[in-house]
Short mmCIF file of C-alpha atoms in Angstrom, two decimals:
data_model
loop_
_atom_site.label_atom_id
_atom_site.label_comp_id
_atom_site.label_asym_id
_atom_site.label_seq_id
_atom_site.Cartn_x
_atom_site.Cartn_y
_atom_site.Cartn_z
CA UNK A 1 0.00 0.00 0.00
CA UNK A 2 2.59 2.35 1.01
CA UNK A 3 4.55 1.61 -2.62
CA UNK A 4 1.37 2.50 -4.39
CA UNK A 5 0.69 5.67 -2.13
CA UNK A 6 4.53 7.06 -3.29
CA UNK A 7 3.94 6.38 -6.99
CA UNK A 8 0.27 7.72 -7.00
CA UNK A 9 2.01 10.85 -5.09
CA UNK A 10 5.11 11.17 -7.54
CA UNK A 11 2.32 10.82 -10.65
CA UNK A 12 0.54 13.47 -9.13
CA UNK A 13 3.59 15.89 -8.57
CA UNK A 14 4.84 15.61 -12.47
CA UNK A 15 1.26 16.08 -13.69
CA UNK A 16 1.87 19.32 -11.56
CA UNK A 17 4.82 20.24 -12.93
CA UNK A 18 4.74 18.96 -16.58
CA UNK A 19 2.92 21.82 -17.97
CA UNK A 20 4.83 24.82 -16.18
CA UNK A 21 8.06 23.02 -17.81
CA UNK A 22 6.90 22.56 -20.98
CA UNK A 23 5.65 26.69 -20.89
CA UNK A 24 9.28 27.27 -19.11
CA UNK A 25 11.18 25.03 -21.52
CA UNK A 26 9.38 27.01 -24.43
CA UNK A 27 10.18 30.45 -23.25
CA UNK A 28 13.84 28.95 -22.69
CA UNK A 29 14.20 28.27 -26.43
CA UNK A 30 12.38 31.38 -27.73
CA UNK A 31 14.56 33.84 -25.90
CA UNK A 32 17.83 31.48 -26.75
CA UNK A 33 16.42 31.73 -30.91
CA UNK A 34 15.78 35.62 -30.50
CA UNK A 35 19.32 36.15 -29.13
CA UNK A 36 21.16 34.34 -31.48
CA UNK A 37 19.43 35.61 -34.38
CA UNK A 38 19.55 39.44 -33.02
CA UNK A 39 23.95 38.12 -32.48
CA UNK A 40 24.01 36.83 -36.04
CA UNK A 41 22.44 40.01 -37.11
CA UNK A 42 24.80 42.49 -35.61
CA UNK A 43 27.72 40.20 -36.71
CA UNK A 44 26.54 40.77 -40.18
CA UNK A 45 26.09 44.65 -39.52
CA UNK A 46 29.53 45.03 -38.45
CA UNK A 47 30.97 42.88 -40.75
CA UNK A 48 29.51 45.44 -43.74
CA UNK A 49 30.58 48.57 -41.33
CA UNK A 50 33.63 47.52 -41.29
CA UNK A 51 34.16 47.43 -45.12
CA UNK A 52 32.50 50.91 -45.32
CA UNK A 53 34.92 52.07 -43.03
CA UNK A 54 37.71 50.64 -45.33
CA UNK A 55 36.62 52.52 -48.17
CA UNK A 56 36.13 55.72 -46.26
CA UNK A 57 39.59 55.92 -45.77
CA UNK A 58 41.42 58.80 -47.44
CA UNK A 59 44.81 57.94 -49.24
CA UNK A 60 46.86 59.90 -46.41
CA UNK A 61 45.49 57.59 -43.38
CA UNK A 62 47.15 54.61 -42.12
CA UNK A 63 45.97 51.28 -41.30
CA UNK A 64 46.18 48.71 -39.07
CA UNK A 65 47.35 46.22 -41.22
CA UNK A 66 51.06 44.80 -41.12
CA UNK A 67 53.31 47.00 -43.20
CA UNK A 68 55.90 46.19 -44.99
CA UNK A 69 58.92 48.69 -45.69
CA UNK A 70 58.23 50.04 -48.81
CA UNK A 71 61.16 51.43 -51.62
CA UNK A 72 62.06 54.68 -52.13
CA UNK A 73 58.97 55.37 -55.32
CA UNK A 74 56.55 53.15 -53.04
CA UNK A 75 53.83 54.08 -50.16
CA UNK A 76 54.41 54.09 -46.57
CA UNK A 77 50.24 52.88 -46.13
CA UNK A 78 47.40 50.84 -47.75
CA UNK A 79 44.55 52.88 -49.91
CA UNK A 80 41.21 51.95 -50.92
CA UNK A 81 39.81 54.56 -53.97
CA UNK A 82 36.45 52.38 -54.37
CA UNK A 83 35.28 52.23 -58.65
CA UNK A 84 32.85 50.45 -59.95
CA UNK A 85 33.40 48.50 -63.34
CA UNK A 86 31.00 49.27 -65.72
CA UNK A 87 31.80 47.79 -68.84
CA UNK A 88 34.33 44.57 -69.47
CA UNK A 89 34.21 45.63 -73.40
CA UNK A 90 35.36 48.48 -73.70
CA UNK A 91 37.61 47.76 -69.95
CA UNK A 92 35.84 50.90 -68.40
CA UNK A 93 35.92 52.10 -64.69
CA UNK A 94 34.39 54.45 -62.51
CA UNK A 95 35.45 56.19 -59.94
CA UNK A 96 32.62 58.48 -57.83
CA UNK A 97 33.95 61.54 -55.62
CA UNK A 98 37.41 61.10 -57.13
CA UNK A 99 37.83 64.83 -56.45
CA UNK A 100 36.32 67.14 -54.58
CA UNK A 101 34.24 69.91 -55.43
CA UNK A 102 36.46 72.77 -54.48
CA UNK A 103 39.62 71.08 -56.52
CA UNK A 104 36.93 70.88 -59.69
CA UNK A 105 36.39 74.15 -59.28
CA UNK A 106 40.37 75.50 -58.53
CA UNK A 107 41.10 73.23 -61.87
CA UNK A 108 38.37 75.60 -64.00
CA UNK A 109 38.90 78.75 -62.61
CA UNK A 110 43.12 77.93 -63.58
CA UNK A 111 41.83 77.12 -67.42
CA UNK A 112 39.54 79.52 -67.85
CA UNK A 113 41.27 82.33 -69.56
CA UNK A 114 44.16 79.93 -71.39
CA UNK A 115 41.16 77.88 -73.34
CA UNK A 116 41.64 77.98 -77.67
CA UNK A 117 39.34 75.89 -79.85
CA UNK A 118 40.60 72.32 -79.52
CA UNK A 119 42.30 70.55 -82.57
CA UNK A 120 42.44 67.71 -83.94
CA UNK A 121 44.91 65.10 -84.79
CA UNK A 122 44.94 64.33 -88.43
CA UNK A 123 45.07 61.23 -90.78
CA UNK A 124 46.93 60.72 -93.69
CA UNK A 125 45.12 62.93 -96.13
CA UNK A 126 42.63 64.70 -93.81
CA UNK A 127 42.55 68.52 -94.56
CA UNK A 128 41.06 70.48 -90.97
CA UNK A 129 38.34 72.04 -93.19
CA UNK A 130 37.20 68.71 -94.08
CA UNK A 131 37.25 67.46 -90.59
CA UNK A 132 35.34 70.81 -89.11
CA UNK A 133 32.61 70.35 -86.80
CA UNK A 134 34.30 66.85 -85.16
CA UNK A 135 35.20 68.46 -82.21
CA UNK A 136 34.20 72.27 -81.44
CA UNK A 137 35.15 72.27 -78.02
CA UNK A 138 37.61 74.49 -76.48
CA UNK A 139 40.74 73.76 -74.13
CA UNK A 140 44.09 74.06 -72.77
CA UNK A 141 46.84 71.91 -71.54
CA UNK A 142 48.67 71.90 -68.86
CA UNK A 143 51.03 70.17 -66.54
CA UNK A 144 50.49 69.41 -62.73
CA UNK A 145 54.39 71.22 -61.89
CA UNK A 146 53.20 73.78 -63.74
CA UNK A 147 49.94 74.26 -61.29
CA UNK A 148 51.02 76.49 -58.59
CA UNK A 149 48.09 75.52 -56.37
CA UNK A 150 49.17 72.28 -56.30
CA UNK A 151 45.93 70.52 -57.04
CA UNK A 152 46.96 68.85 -60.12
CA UNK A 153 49.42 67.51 -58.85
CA UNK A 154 47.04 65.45 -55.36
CA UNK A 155 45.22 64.71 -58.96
CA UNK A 156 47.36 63.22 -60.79
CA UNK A 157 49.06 61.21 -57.69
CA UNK A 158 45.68 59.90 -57.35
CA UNK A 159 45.27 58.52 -61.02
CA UNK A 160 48.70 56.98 -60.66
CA UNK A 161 47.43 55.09 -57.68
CA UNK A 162 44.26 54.53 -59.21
CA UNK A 163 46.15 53.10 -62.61
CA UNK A 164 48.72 51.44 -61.37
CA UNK A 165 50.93 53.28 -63.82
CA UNK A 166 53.64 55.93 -63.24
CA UNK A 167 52.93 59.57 -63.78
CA UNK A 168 56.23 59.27 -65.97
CA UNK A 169 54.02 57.60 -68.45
CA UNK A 170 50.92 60.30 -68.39
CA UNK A 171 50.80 63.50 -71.24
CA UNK A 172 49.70 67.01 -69.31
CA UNK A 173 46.54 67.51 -68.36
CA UNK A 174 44.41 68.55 -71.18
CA UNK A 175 41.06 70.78 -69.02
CA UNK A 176 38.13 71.14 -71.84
CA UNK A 177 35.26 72.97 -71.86
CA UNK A 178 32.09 71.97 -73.75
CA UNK A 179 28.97 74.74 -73.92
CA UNK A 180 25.54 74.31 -75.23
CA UNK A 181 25.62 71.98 -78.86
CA UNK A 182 29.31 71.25 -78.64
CA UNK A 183 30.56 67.86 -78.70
CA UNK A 184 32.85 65.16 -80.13
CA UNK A 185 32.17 63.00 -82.65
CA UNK A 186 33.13 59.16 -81.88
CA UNK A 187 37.03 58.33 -82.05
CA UNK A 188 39.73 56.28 -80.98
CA UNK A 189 42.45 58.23 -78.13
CA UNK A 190 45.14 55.12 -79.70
CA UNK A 191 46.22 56.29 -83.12
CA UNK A 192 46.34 53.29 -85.67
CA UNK A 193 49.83 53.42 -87.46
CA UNK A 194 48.25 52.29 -90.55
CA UNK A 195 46.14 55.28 -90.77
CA UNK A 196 48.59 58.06 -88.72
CA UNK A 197 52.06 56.65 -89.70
CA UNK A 198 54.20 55.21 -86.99
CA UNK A 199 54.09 55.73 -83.57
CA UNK A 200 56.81 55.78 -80.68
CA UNK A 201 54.15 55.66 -78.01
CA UNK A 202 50.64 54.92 -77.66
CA UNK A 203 47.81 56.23 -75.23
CA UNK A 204 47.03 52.67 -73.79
CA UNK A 205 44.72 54.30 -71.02
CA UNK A 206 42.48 57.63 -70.18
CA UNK A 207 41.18 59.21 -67.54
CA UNK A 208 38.36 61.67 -67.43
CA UNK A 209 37.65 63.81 -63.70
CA UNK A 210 34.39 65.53 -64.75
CA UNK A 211 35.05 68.98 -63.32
CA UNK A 212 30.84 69.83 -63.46
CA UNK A 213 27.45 68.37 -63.65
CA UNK A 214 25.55 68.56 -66.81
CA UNK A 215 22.21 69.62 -66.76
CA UNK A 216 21.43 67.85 -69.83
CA UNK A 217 23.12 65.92 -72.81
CA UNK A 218 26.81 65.83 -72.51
CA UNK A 219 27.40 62.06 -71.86
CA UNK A 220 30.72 60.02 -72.71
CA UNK A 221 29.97 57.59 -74.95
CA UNK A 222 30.68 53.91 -76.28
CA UNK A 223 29.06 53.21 -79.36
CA UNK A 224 30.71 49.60 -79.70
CA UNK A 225 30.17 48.40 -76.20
CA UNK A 226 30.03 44.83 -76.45
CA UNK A 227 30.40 44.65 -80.21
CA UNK A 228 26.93 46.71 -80.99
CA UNK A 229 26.20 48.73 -83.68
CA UNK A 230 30.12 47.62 -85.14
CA UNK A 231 28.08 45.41 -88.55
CA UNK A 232 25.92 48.56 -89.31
CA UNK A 233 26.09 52.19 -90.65
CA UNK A 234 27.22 53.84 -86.96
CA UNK A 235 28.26 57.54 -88.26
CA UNK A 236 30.50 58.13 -85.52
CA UNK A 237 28.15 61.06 -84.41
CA UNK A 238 24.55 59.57 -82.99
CA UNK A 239 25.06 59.39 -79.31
CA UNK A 240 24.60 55.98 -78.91
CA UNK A 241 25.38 52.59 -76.70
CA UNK A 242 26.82 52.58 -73.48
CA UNK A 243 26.42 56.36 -71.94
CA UNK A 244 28.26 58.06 -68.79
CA UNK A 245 26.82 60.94 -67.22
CA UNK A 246 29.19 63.87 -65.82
CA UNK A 247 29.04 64.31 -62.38
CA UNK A 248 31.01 66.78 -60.32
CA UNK A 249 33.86 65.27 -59.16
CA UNK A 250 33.83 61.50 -60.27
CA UNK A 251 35.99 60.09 -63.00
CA UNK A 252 36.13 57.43 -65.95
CA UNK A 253 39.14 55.58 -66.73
CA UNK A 254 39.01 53.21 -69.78
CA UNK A 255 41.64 51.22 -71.47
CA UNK A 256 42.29 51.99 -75.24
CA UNK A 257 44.14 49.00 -76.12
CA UNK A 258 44.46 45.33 -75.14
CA UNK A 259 47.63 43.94 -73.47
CA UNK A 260 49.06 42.63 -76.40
CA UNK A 261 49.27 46.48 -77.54
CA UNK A 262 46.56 46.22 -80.09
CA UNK A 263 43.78 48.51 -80.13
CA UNK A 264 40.58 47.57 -78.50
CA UNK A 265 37.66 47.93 -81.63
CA UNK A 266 35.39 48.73 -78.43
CA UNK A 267 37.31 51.54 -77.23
CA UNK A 268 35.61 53.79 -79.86
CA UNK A 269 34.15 56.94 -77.85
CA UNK A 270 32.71 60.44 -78.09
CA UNK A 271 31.17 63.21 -76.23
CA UNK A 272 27.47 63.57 -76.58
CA UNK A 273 26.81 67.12 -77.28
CA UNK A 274 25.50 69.01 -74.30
CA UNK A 275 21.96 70.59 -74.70
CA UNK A 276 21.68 72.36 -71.35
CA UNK A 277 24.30 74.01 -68.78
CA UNK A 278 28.02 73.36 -69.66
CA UNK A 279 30.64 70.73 -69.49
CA UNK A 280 34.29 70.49 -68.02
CA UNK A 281 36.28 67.76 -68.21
CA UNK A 282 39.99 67.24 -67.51
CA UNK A 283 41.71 64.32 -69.18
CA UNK A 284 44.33 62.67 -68.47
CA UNK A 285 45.97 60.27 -71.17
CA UNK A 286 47.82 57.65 -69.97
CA UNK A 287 50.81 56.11 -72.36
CA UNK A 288 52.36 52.72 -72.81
CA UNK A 289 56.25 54.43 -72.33
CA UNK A 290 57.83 56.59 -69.89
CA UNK A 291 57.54 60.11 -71.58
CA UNK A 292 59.98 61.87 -69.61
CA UNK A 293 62.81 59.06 -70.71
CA UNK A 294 61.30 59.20 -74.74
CA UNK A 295 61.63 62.96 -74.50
CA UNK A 296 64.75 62.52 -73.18
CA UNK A 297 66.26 60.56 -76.36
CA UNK A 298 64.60 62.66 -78.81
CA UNK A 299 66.61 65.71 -77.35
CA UNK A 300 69.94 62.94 -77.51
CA UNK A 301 69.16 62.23 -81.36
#
């Protein structure tokens, strides 16, 4: 009787207690679920802050990654100048808030009163009355030691970086000014040997900083972006195919030829003409040799 009693006492007890576990045992799991998901969730938040962080950086900070010593043309740090690819054919790169707004505007107010009407390289044959009306902007060139505000030359360190390639191997900077209706007709910055004669050097590279917005028109464009409009009549003056906007500050780097040295068919580009406000644009052309050293030997010859 007594053995019965216990187990009839024991029953009772867990028929007690078996529903304030279950409701305890469910709360238990809940909570454990919420905080691990609400972890997992600020893991993933910091993870992403921490790249934006990385890409905040300005080329002058350092980091705390382990440095190595660097040579005497190298960098004492580690940058981060974020782009965004936007086309594999043509190789074409952007780069927003490469300067800022008050260099954009030092850079115009230096041109401003040295512009001419731009020319134009000619082919074989070409006369510049037959080739009127290709390119009616106006411009100036001019080199970053020759910039006594110094601003070309934080520029041009900054396309080196960006590049990869020495400012050794990059022509002056050539600052262009585009007002209403003027534009450029579609071209190629590499000049063919077969159709210009022979060439010590070639532009392999260029690099627009749009110095303004554009209220309207005024795009850079690639006609032949992924091989279109190559098979038909293209003009080389619709504004057509794959088209950048200027904005203030950001720039466009794209590759004229291949690395074999050939010229990329894709590369073909123009400037839309602008139809409201104005366009400024400095360019930077980027070469496959050293120029100071070629300059050098065509003094020696």
């Amino acid at each position: 009787m007594k053995g019965k009693t216990v187990r009839a006492n024991w029953s009772l007890r867990t028929k007690k207690f078996a529903l304030p576990s279950v409701f305890l045992l469910c709360i238990f799991f809940f909570l454990a679920g919420l905080f691990g998901s609400s972890f997992f969730h600020h893991s993933q938040e910091d993870e992403y802050g921490m790249r934006a962080k990385l890409l905040e950086k300005s080329t002058a900070e350092e980091t705390e990654h382990r440095l190595l010593h660097a040579g005497e043309s190298g960098d004492d740090f580690v940058t981060s100048i974020p782009f965004q690819v936007l086309s594999w054919n043509p190789r074409a790169l952007y780069f927003p808030n490469f300067a800022s707004a008050e260099q954009c505007e030092s850079i115009i107010e230096m041109a401003r009163a040295e512009l001419t009407p731009s020319e134009l390289r000619l082919r074989e044959g070409e006369t510049e009355e037959g080739t009127k009306g290709v390119r009616t902007s106006s411009g100036m060139f001019i080199s970053a030691s020759k910039d006594k505000t110094g601003v070309l030359e934080v520029i041009e360190n900054k396309i080196a970086k960006a590049t990869k390639i020495p400012r050794t191997h990059g022509e002056a900077f050539n600052i262009l000014r585009y007002e209403v209706r003027q534009k450029y007709d579609s071209h190629y910055d590499a000049f063919n040997p077969a159709e210009y004669g022979p060439q010590e050097t070639q532009r392999m590279a260029s690099f627009l900083l749009y110095l303004t917005d554009v209220q309207e028109g005024g795009e850079t464009m690639f006609p032949y972006e992924n091989g279109s409009n190559m098979n038909s009549s293209y003009d080389f003056e619709d504004c057509i195919g794959l088209k950048i906007k200027p904005r203030k500050g950001d720039g466009l780097l794209f590759y004229s030829l291949f690395p074999n040295g050939t010229i990329d068919p894709t590369s073909l580009h123009g400037s839309c003409p602008v139809i409201k406000g104005e366009k400024w644009v400095a360019t930077k052309w980027i070469h496959t040799e050293n120029l100071l050293q070629l300059r050098s030997k065509v003094l020696q010859r």
